[in-house]
Amino acid sequence: MRTALLTAAAALALTGAAAAPAPAPAGPHHETLRTIVPPAGAALDAEVDPAADRLYVSSSDGTAHHLTAYDTATGAAVGDPVPLPAPATVLALGPGGTLHLGLSTRIAAYDPATGTLTDDRIPVAGSVTLLAADPAQGRLYVGDQAAKSVTVYSTATGAPVGDPVVLPFHPAGLAVDTTHHTGYATYVGGAVENGTVVYRNVLNAVDGTTGRLTGTVGLGTTALGSMGVTVDPTTRTGYVANLAAGTVSVVDLASERVTGTLPVPGNPKSLAYDPGTATLYAARTGASSVAVVAPAKAEVTETIPTGERPSALALDPETHTLYTVAGGAVTQTVRRTPADPAPTPTPEPTPTPTPTQVPTPTQTPTGEPTDGPTGQPTASPTPTAPATTEPTPTDAPPAPPAPATTEPTGAGTDPDTGTAPGTTTVTSGTTGTVTVGSAGSAGSAGSAGSAGSAGSAGSAGSAGSAGSAGSAGSAGSAGSAPGPAAGSALASTGGGDTPALVLAAAGFAALGGAAIALARRRQRAEEEPAR
């Protein structure tokens, strides 16, 4: 019972330990590392070079215009600010770390390796308002507000690739799928139809190889829609910000159709997407913050405070760091993923003591053999018959000594001895001494002692031995029989030891036969003198 209770207690303890829920790890969150303020004027745009760990910020105070490089790890400025001939309202990183700057009516190029600025690298007939680069293909996409067009240029030669793609309205957003080498530009415009003003929100696809328009996707008719755009090149999914509606349209770029809408209140405009974490960032001009959106859940999971009216986003996908231009400064924010909590050690089960099994004593009937300490059968003692003393007549003459004779074994029962067939009777020369041997009888035959005493029963299979001299007529005790020996006349049908009760019965039969023979001989001796 005690063992059962201990086992039950141990099982309950283990069950309780296993059922205790492990603490759930906290979800990812964003930490603002620092706010970078340009040394001269307000920040206009920012671009990051993950390979060089550099952040470039263009700034202007209305009179002086600069480009400043910063170490992304420390936020410290690297070198002196580079003076610019005009405000750089947009930036794009091209092949080899070359930075392209939109200077209103032209595009300049800055080589960070040499610190050289090349003005008027690509002349533009109009005004540059949007830039997007595909370094792998060596392409630069330029959105021209005055010309209402998108033109693809070769970064190697500065020459246009194909003709400009002219749009009904000026482009409002521009992004590039660098895997499939396709640029995407948005525009929004209104027109009067049947006396009603109708707005058209459209996403346009431009082939980077040919510079041609390859597709358009309608995104609805809300006012101030189709502003910012970003692309997930892994799944070929486009995200388009709808400023007035407070939503982001999800577009399957392969099939050119809208597949969903993400609610992002606060007038989203500029967008950025991190493929490594499947996270969408939306700068909210009406909320002075950036919304962290989980497209899979279609919900805003976090809000990152920034300066007033965030207008541009730059993302380092390798370190999952976001740079937001807002309030004339740049906010550097990194995504943190807390480490998994240390696993709770599983308590070792308490060993349950195993009691030593004590064999249950088995009651053995009297006379049955039982196993001894060594496993060998031990025969129970055979009950000894009480000794009986026959009175000896005093007037009887002594019987003459008779020669020892051996009677052959015959069939039937000897009328003198009463023994079973096959029993050998040996008569010694001493008066009254009779030895009954074993010859087919069950058990070993007892021996009649000299002067009438019966010997103890011998081993099974051995010849009956003459008993020692004793008082006339006393009965011998039955001997024990450990088992049949070689040459034994006792046949065992069970293959085991001879039962003690059978041996005892054989002993008593032998004693009875000896007593009858002794009585007859005495009777004959008494009758002979009378004759």
Coordinates of C-alpha atoms in Angstrom, one line a residue:
M1 CA 0.0 0.0 0.0
R2 CA 2.8 2.4 0.9
T3 CA 4.5 1.7 -2.5
A4 CA 1.2 2.4 -4.3
L5 CA 0.8 5.7 -2.4
L6 CA 4.4 6.8 -3.2
T7 CA 3.9 5.9 -6.9
A8 CA 0.6 7.9 -7.0
A9 CA 2.3 10.9 -5.4
A10 CA 5.2 10.8 -7.8
A11 CA 2.8 10.6 -10.8
L12 CA 0.8 13.6 -9.5
A13 CA 3.9 15.6 -9.0
L14 CA 5.1 14.9 -12.5
T15 CA 1.7 15.6 -14.0
G16 CA 1.5 18.9 -12.2
A17 CA 5.0 19.9 -13.4
A18 CA 4.2 19.0 -17.0
A19 CA 0.9 20.7 -17.0
A20 CA 2.4 24.1 -15.9
P21 CA 2.4 26.3 -19.1
A22 CA 5.7 27.7 -20.2
P23 CA 5.8 31.5 -20.3
A24 CA 5.0 32.8 -23.8
P25 CA 7.8 34.8 -25.3
A26 CA 7.1 38.5 -25.9
G27 CA 6.4 39.5 -29.5
P28 CA 8.8 41.5 -31.6
H29 CA 8.9 45.2 -30.9
H30 CA 10.7 48.3 -32.3
E31 CA 13.2 50.4 -30.4
T32 CA 14.1 53.9 -31.4
L33 CA 17.9 54.1 -31.2
R34 CA 18.4 57.8 -31.9
T35 CA 17.2 60.8 -33.8
I36 CA 19.7 62.2 -36.3
V37 CA 19.6 66.0 -36.9
P38 CA 21.5 67.3 -39.9
P39 CA 24.1 70.0 -39.2
A40 CA 22.6 72.4 -41.6
G41 CA 18.8 72.8 -42.2
A42 CA 16.0 70.3 -42.2
A43 CA 16.2 66.7 -43.5
L44 CA 14.6 66.3 -46.9
D45 CA 15.2 62.6 -47.7
A46 CA 17.3 59.6 -46.6
E47 CA 18.8 56.5 -48.2
V48 CA 20.7 53.6 -46.6
D49 CA 23.6 51.6 -48.0
P50 CA 23.6 48.3 -46.0
A51 CA 26.8 47.1 -47.5
A52 CA 28.8 50.1 -46.4
D53 CA 26.8 50.7 -43.1
R54 CA 26.1 54.2 -44.2
L55 CA 23.1 56.5 -44.0
Y56 CA 22.8 59.4 -46.4
V57 CA 20.7 62.4 -45.4
S58 CA 20.0 65.4 -47.7
S59 CA 19.1 68.7 -46.0
S60 CA 18.5 72.3 -46.8
D61 CA 17.9 75.5 -44.8
G62 CA 16.6 77.3 -47.9
T63 CA 19.9 78.8 -48.7
A64 CA 22.5 76.1 -48.1
H65 CA 22.0 72.5 -49.2
H66 CA 24.1 69.5 -48.0
L67 CA 24.5 65.7 -48.2
T68 CA 25.8 64.1 -45.0
A69 CA 26.9 60.5 -44.4
Y70 CA 26.4 58.8 -41.0
D71 CA 27.6 55.6 -39.5
T72 CA 24.5 53.4 -39.1
A73 CA 26.0 51.7 -36.0
T74 CA 26.9 54.8 -34.0
G75 CA 24.9 57.6 -35.7
A76 CA 28.0 59.7 -35.9
A77 CA 28.7 61.8 -39.0
V78 CA 31.3 60.4 -41.4
G79 CA 33.4 63.2 -42.8
D80 CA 32.2 66.7 -43.6
P81 CA 28.8 67.4 -45.2
V82 CA 29.0 67.7 -49.0
P83 CA 27.6 71.0 -50.4
L84 CA 25.0 70.6 -53.1
P85 CA 24.1 73.1 -55.8
A86 CA 20.4 72.6 -55.2
P87 CA 18.1 70.9 -52.7
A88 CA 18.1 67.1 -53.1
T89 CA 14.5 66.3 -52.5
V90 CA 14.9 62.5 -53.4
L91 CA 17.7 60.0 -53.2
A92 CA 18.3 56.5 -54.7
L93 CA 21.2 54.1 -54.3
G94 CA 22.6 52.7 -57.5
P95 CA 25.2 50.1 -58.4
G96 CA 28.5 50.1 -56.6
G97 CA 27.1 52.3 -53.8
T98 CA 26.7 55.3 -56.1
L99 CA 24.1 57.7 -54.7
H100 CA 21.7 59.4 -57.1
L101 CA 20.2 62.8 -56.1
G102 CA 17.2 64.5 -57.6
L103 CA 18.1 68.2 -57.9
S104 CA 14.8 69.5 -59.4
T105 CA 15.6 69.7 -63.1
R106 CA 18.6 67.2 -63.1
I107 CA 20.1 64.2 -61.4
A108 CA 23.5 64.3 -59.8
A109 CA 25.7 61.3 -58.7
Y110 CA 27.8 61.0 -55.6
D111 CA 30.7 58.5 -55.4
P112 CA 31.4 57.8 -51.7
A113 CA 34.6 56.1 -52.5
T114 CA 36.2 59.3 -53.9
G115 CA 33.8 61.8 -52.3
T116 CA 33.1 63.2 -55.7
L117 CA 29.8 64.8 -56.7
T118 CA 28.9 64.8 -60.4
D119 CA 26.3 67.4 -61.1
D120 CA 23.9 67.1 -64.0
R121 CA 24.7 63.4 -64.4
I122 CA 21.3 62.9 -66.0
P123 CA 19.4 65.9 -67.4
V124 CA 15.7 65.9 -67.1
A125 CA 13.2 68.0 -69.0
G126 CA 10.9 68.9 -66.2
S127 CA 11.1 68.4 -62.4
V128 CA 12.4 65.3 -60.6
T129 CA 10.0 64.3 -57.8
L130 CA 10.5 60.5 -57.5
L131 CA 13.6 58.2 -57.8
A132 CA 13.9 54.4 -57.6
A133 CA 16.9 52.3 -58.5
D134 CA 17.5 48.6 -59.6
P135 CA 21.3 48.2 -58.9
A136 CA 21.3 44.6 -60.2
Q137 CA 20.0 45.6 -63.6
G138 CA 21.7 49.1 -63.6
R139 CA 18.5 51.0 -64.0
L140 CA 17.2 54.2 -62.5
Y141 CA 13.5 55.1 -62.6
V142 CA 12.6 58.8 -62.6
G143 CA 9.2 60.3 -61.9
D144 CA 8.8 63.7 -63.5
Q145 CA 6.0 65.8 -62.1
A146 CA 6.0 68.5 -64.7
A147 CA 6.1 66.0 -67.6
K148 CA 3.6 63.5 -65.9
S149 CA 5.8 60.7 -66.9
V150 CA 8.1 57.8 -65.7
T151 CA 11.4 57.3 -67.6
V152 CA 13.9 54.5 -67.2
Y153 CA 17.6 55.4 -67.4
S154 CA 20.8 53.4 -67.6
T155 CA 23.0 54.1 -64.7
A156 CA 26.1 53.2 -66.7
T157 CA 25.5 55.6 -69.5
G158 CA 22.9 58.0 -68.2
A159 CA 20.8 57.5 -71.3
P160 CA 17.1 56.8 -71.3
V161 CA 15.9 53.2 -72.0
G162 CA 13.0 53.6 -74.4
D163 CA 10.6 56.5 -74.4
P164 CA 9.0 58.0 -71.3
V165 CA 5.8 56.5 -70.1
V166 CA 3.3 59.3 -70.1
L167 CA 0.5 59.2 -67.5
P168 CA -2.8 61.1 -67.3
F169 CA -1.7 62.6 -64.0
H170 CA 1.7 63.1 -62.4
P171 CA 3.1 60.1 -60.6
A172 CA 2.5 60.0 -56.8
G173 CA 4.5 57.0 -55.9
L174 CA 7.4 54.9 -57.3
A175 CA 9.0 51.5 -56.4
V176 CA 11.0 48.7 -58.1
D177 CA 10.7 45.0 -57.9
T178 CA 14.5 44.3 -58.1
T179 CA 13.9 40.5 -58.6
H180 CA 11.7 40.8 -61.6
H181 CA 13.2 44.2 -62.8
T182 CA 9.9 46.0 -63.0
G183 CA 9.0 49.5 -61.8
Y184 CA 5.6 50.4 -60.3
A185 CA 4.3 54.0 -60.4
T186 CA 1.0 55.2 -59.0
Y187 CA -1.1 58.2 -59.8
V188 CA -4.4 59.6 -58.8
G189 CA -6.6 62.0 -60.8
G190 CA -10.2 63.2 -61.1
A191 CA -12.4 63.7 -64.0
V192 CA -15.9 64.9 -64.5
E193 CA -18.1 62.1 -65.8
N194 CA -21.9 62.8 -66.3
G195 CA -21.6 65.9 -64.2
T196 CA -19.9 64.1 -61.3
V197 CA -16.2 64.3 -60.4
V198 CA -14.7 60.8 -60.3
Y199 CA -11.2 60.0 -59.0
R200 CA -9.1 57.3 -60.6
N201 CA -6.5 55.5 -58.6
V202 CA -4.1 53.4 -60.7
L203 CA -1.0 51.3 -60.4
N204 CA 1.2 51.1 -63.5
A205 CA 3.9 48.5 -64.3
V206 CA 7.0 49.6 -66.3
D207 CA 9.4 47.1 -67.8
G208 CA 13.0 47.9 -66.8
T209 CA 14.4 46.3 -69.9
T210 CA 12.4 48.2 -72.5
G211 CA 11.1 51.1 -70.4
R212 CA 7.6 50.4 -71.7
L213 CA 4.3 50.3 -69.8
T214 CA 3.3 46.7 -69.4
G215 CA 0.2 46.8 -67.2
T216 CA -2.3 48.9 -65.2
V217 CA -4.4 48.0 -62.1
G218 CA -7.4 50.0 -61.0
L219 CA -7.4 50.6 -57.3
G220 CA -10.8 52.3 -56.8
T221 CA -12.2 55.8 -56.9
T222 CA -11.5 57.3 -53.5
A223 CA -10.0 60.8 -53.3
L224 CA -6.3 61.0 -52.6
G225 CA -5.7 57.3 -53.2
S226 CA -2.7 55.6 -54.8
M227 CA 0.0 57.6 -53.1
G228 CA 2.9 55.6 -51.8
V229 CA 3.9 52.2 -53.1
T230 CA 6.3 49.3 -52.1
V231 CA 6.9 45.8 -53.3
D232 CA 7.5 42.4 -51.8
P233 CA 9.6 40.7 -54.6
T234 CA 9.4 37.3 -52.9
T235 CA 5.7 36.9 -53.4
R236 CA 5.3 39.5 -56.1
T237 CA 2.9 41.5 -53.9
G238 CA 2.4 45.3 -54.2
Y239 CA 1.1 47.6 -51.4
V240 CA -0.4 50.9 -52.3
A241 CA -1.3 53.6 -49.7
N242 CA -4.7 55.3 -49.9
L243 CA -4.2 58.6 -48.0
A244 CA -7.8 59.8 -47.6
A245 CA -9.3 56.3 -47.1
G246 CA -6.9 55.3 -44.4
T247 CA -6.2 51.9 -46.1
V248 CA -3.5 50.0 -48.0
S249 CA -4.4 48.1 -51.1
V250 CA -2.9 44.6 -51.6
V251 CA -2.2 43.8 -55.2
D252 CA -1.2 40.5 -56.8
L253 CA 1.4 41.9 -59.3
A254 CA 1.5 38.7 -61.3
S255 CA -2.2 38.6 -62.0
E256 CA -2.6 42.4 -61.8
R257 CA -5.6 42.4 -59.4
V258 CA -6.4 43.7 -56.0
T259 CA -6.6 40.9 -53.4
G260 CA -7.2 42.7 -50.2
T261 CA -7.3 45.9 -48.1
L262 CA -5.4 46.6 -44.9
P263 CA -6.9 49.1 -42.5
V264 CA -4.2 51.7 -41.6
P265 CA -5.8 54.9 -40.1
G266 CA -3.9 58.2 -39.9
N267 CA -3.5 59.1 -43.6
P268 CA -0.8 56.6 -44.7
K269 CA 1.5 57.8 -47.5
S270 CA 5.1 56.6 -47.8
L271 CA 5.5 52.8 -47.5
A272 CA 8.4 50.3 -47.0
Y273 CA 8.4 46.5 -46.8
D274 CA 10.9 44.2 -45.0
P275 CA 10.8 40.8 -46.8
G276 CA 12.9 39.2 -44.0
T277 CA 10.3 39.8 -41.4
A278 CA 7.2 40.1 -43.6
T279 CA 6.5 43.5 -42.1
L280 CA 5.0 46.5 -43.8
Y281 CA 5.7 50.1 -42.5
A282 CA 3.4 53.0 -43.3
A283 CA 4.3 56.6 -42.6
R284 CA 1.1 58.3 -41.3
T285 CA 1.1 62.0 -42.1
G286 CA -1.9 62.7 -39.9
A287 CA -0.6 60.9 -36.8
S288 CA 3.1 61.7 -36.6
S289 CA 4.0 58.1 -36.4
V290 CA 4.8 55.0 -38.4
A291 CA 2.3 52.0 -38.3
V292 CA 3.8 48.6 -38.1
V293 CA 1.5 46.3 -40.2
A294 CA 1.4 42.5 -40.3
P295 CA -0.2 41.8 -43.7
A296 CA -0.9 38.2 -42.8
K297 CA -3.1 39.4 -39.9
A298 CA -4.3 42.5 -41.7
E299 CA -3.8 44.6 -38.6
V300 CA -1.5 47.3 -37.2
T301 CA 0.6 45.6 -34.5
E302 CA 2.6 48.5 -33.3
T303 CA 3.0 52.3 -33.6
I304 CA 6.4 54.0 -33.8
P305 CA 6.4 57.7 -32.7
T306 CA 8.2 60.1 -35.0
G307 CA 8.4 63.7 -35.7
E308 CA 5.6 65.7 -37.4
R309 CA 4.3 64.7 -40.8
P310 CA 6.6 61.7 -41.7
S311 CA 7.3 62.0 -45.4
A312 CA 9.9 59.4 -46.4
L313 CA 11.1 55.9 -45.3
A314 CA 14.3 54.1 -45.9
L315 CA 14.9 50.5 -44.8
D316 CA 18.0 48.4 -44.1
P317 CA 16.7 44.8 -44.7
E318 CA 19.8 43.2 -43.3
T319 CA 19.6 44.8 -39.8
H320 CA 15.8 45.3 -40.0
T321 CA 16.3 49.0 -39.2
L322 CA 13.9 51.7 -40.4
Y323 CA 14.8 55.3 -41.0
T324 CA 12.0 57.8 -41.0
V325 CA 12.2 61.4 -42.2
A326 CA 9.9 63.5 -40.1
G327 CA 10.0 67.0 -38.5
G328 CA 13.2 67.9 -40.2
A329 CA 15.2 64.9 -38.6
V330 CA 15.7 61.2 -39.1
T331 CA 14.5 58.7 -36.6
Q332 CA 16.4 55.4 -36.5
T333 CA 14.4 52.5 -35.3
V334 CA 15.4 48.8 -35.1
R335 CA 13.2 45.8 -34.8
R336 CA 13.9 43.7 -31.7
T337 CA 13.1 40.1 -31.4
P338 CA 13.4 38.9 -27.8
A339 CA 15.3 35.7 -27.2
D340 CA 13.3 32.7 -26.3
P341 CA 13.1 32.2 -22.5
A342 CA 15.3 29.6 -21.0
P343 CA 13.5 26.3 -20.9
T344 CA 12.1 25.4 -17.5
P345 CA 14.0 22.4 -16.2
T346 CA 11.9 19.4 -16.0
P347 CA 11.9 17.9 -12.5
E348 CA 13.5 14.5 -12.2
P349 CA 10.9 11.9 -11.1
T350 CA 11.4 10.7 -7.5
P351 CA 12.5 7.1 -7.6
T352 CA 9.8 4.8 -6.2
P353 CA 11.2 2.3 -3.8
T354 CA 10.7 -1.2 -5.0
P355 CA 10.0 -3.6 -2.1
T356 CA 11.9 -6.9 -2.0
Q357 CA 9.4 -9.6 -2.8
V358 CA 9.2 -12.1 0.0
P359 CA 8.1 -15.5 -1.2
T360 CA 4.8 -16.6 0.3
P361 CA 5.3 -19.7 2.4
T362 CA 3.5 -22.7 1.0
Q363 CA 2.0 -25.2 3.3
T364 CA 3.3 -28.6 2.4
P365 CA 1.3 -31.7 3.5
T366 CA 3.0 -34.1 5.9
G367 CA 5.0 -36.6 4.0
E368 CA 5.3 -34.4 0.8
P369 CA 8.8 -33.5 -0.3
T370 CA 9.6 -29.7 -0.2
D371 CA 12.4 -27.7 -1.7
G372 CA 15.2 -27.1 0.6
P373 CA 17.4 -24.0 0.8
T374 CA 19.4 -25.1 -2.2
G375 CA 16.4 -26.0 -4.2
Q376 CA 17.0 -29.8 -3.8
P377 CA 14.0 -31.8 -2.8
T378 CA 14.1 -33.0 0.8
A379 CA 12.1 -36.0 1.8
S380 CA 9.9 -35.8 4.8
P381 CA 10.7 -38.3 7.5
T382 CA 8.7 -41.5 7.3
P383 CA 6.7 -42.2 10.5
T384 CA 8.3 -45.0 12.5
A385 CA 6.1 -47.8 13.6
P386 CA 6.0 -48.4 17.4
A387 CA 8.2 -51.3 18.6
T388 CA 6.2 -54.3 19.7
T389 CA 7.7 -56.9 22.1
E390 CA 6.4 -60.4 21.8
P391 CA 6.5 -62.6 25.0
T392 CA 9.0 -65.4 24.5
P393 CA 8.0 -68.7 26.1
T394 CA 10.4 -69.9 28.7
D395 CA 9.7 -73.6 28.4
A396 CA 10.3 -73.8 24.7
P397 CA 13.5 -75.5 23.7
P398 CA 15.9 -73.5 21.6
A399 CA 15.4 -74.1 17.9
P400 CA 18.2 -75.9 16.1
P401 CA 20.3 -73.7 13.9
A402 CA 19.0 -73.8 10.4
P403 CA 21.3 -73.4 7.4
A404 CA 20.8 -70.2 5.5
T405 CA 18.7 -70.8 2.4
T406 CA 17.6 -68.8 -0.4
E407 CA 14.2 -69.4 -1.8
P408 CA 13.6 -68.7 -5.4
T409 CA 11.2 -66.1 -6.3
G410 CA 7.9 -67.6 -7.4
A411 CA 4.5 -66.4 -8.4
G412 CA 1.8 -65.7 -5.9
T413 CA 2.3 -65.0 -2.2
D414 CA 4.6 -67.1 0.0
P415 CA 2.3 -68.9 2.5
D416 CA 5.0 -68.6 5.1
T417 CA 6.1 -65.0 4.8
G418 CA 3.2 -63.4 3.1
T419 CA 5.5 -61.4 0.9
A420 CA 4.7 -60.3 -2.6
P421 CA 6.0 -62.2 -5.6
G422 CA 9.6 -61.5 -6.5
T423 CA 10.6 -60.8 -2.8
T424 CA 13.8 -62.6 -1.7
T425 CA 13.7 -64.0 1.8
V426 CA 17.0 -64.8 3.5
T427 CA 17.0 -66.8 6.7
S428 CA 20.1 -66.5 8.8
G429 CA 21.4 -69.2 11.0
T430 CA 20.3 -67.3 14.0
T431 CA 16.9 -68.2 15.4
G432 CA 14.3 -65.6 14.6
T433 CA 16.5 -63.5 12.3
V434 CA 14.7 -62.8 9.0
T435 CA 15.8 -60.2 6.4
V436 CA 13.3 -59.1 3.8
G437 CA 15.0 -57.5 0.7
S438 CA 13.5 -55.3 -1.9
A439 CA 12.4 -57.1 -5.0
G440 CA 9.6 -55.2 -6.9
S441 CA 7.8 -54.0 -3.7
A442 CA 7.0 -50.3 -3.4
G443 CA 9.7 -48.6 -1.4
S444 CA 12.7 -50.3 0.2
A445 CA 12.0 -53.4 2.4
G446 CA 12.5 -53.2 6.1
S447 CA 14.8 -55.7 7.7
A448 CA 13.8 -57.8 10.7
G449 CA 16.4 -57.4 13.4
S450 CA 18.0 -60.2 15.2
A451 CA 16.1 -61.5 18.1
G452 CA 12.9 -60.2 16.5
S453 CA 13.7 -56.6 15.9
A454 CA 12.8 -55.0 12.6
G455 CA 15.5 -53.0 10.8
S456 CA 15.0 -49.6 9.4
A457 CA 13.9 -49.3 5.8
G458 CA 16.8 -49.0 3.3
S459 CA 17.1 -46.8 0.3
A460 CA 14.9 -47.4 -2.6
G461 CA 16.3 -50.0 -4.9
S462 CA 18.9 -51.4 -2.4
A463 CA 18.7 -54.9 -0.9
G464 CA 17.3 -55.2 2.6
S465 CA 20.1 -55.3 5.0
A466 CA 20.1 -57.4 8.2
G467 CA 19.1 -55.3 11.2
S468 CA 21.2 -55.1 14.2
A469 CA 20.6 -57.4 17.1
G470 CA 17.9 -56.2 19.4
S471 CA 15.2 -57.5 21.6
A472 CA 13.2 -60.4 20.2
G473 CA 10.1 -59.4 18.3
S474 CA 10.7 -55.6 18.3
A475 CA 9.6 -53.8 15.1
G476 CA 12.2 -52.0 13.0
S477 CA 11.7 -48.5 12.1
A478 CA 11.0 -47.6 8.5
G479 CA 13.9 -45.9 6.8
S480 CA 13.8 -42.8 4.7
A481 CA 14.0 -43.0 0.9
P482 CA 15.6 -40.0 -0.8
G483 CA 14.8 -41.3 -4.2
P484 CA 15.3 -44.2 -6.5
A485 CA 18.8 -45.3 -7.1
A486 CA 20.4 -47.1 -10.0
G487 CA 19.3 -50.7 -10.1
S488 CA 16.3 -50.1 -7.9
A489 CA 13.5 -52.6 -8.2
L490 CA 11.1 -49.7 -7.5
A491 CA 9.6 -48.3 -10.7
S492 CA 8.6 -44.6 -10.7
T493 CA 5.9 -43.7 -13.2
G494 CA 5.9 -39.9 -12.5
G495 CA 9.6 -39.4 -13.1
G496 CA 9.9 -37.8 -9.6
D497 CA 10.7 -38.8 -6.0
T498 CA 8.8 -41.7 -4.4
P499 CA 6.1 -40.4 -2.0
A500 CA 6.9 -41.0 1.6
L501 CA 3.5 -42.4 2.3
V502 CA 4.1 -45.2 -0.2
L503 CA 7.4 -46.0 1.4
A504 CA 5.8 -46.1 4.8
A505 CA 3.1 -48.5 3.6
A506 CA 5.8 -50.8 2.1
G507 CA 7.7 -50.8 5.4
F508 CA 4.6 -51.7 7.3
A509 CA 3.8 -54.6 4.8
A510 CA 7.3 -56.0 5.3
L511 CA 7.1 -55.8 9.1
G512 CA 3.7 -57.6 8.9
G513 CA 5.2 -60.4 6.8
A514 CA 8.1 -60.9 9.1
A515 CA 5.9 -61.1 12.2
I516 CA 3.7 -63.8 10.6
A517 CA 6.8 -65.9 9.6
L518 CA 8.2 -65.6 13.1
A519 CA 5.0 -66.7 14.7
R520 CA 4.7 -69.8 12.5
R521 CA 8.2 -70.8 13.2
R522 CA 7.7 -70.5 17.0
Q523 CA 4.5 -72.6 16.6
R524 CA 6.4 -75.3 14.8
A525 CA 9.2 -75.3 17.4
E526 CA 6.6 -75.8 20.2
E527 CA 5.0 -78.7 18.4
E528 CA 8.2 -80.7 17.7
P529 CA 8.9 -81.8 21.3
A530 CA 5.4 -82.9 21.7
R531 CA 5.9 -85.2 18.8

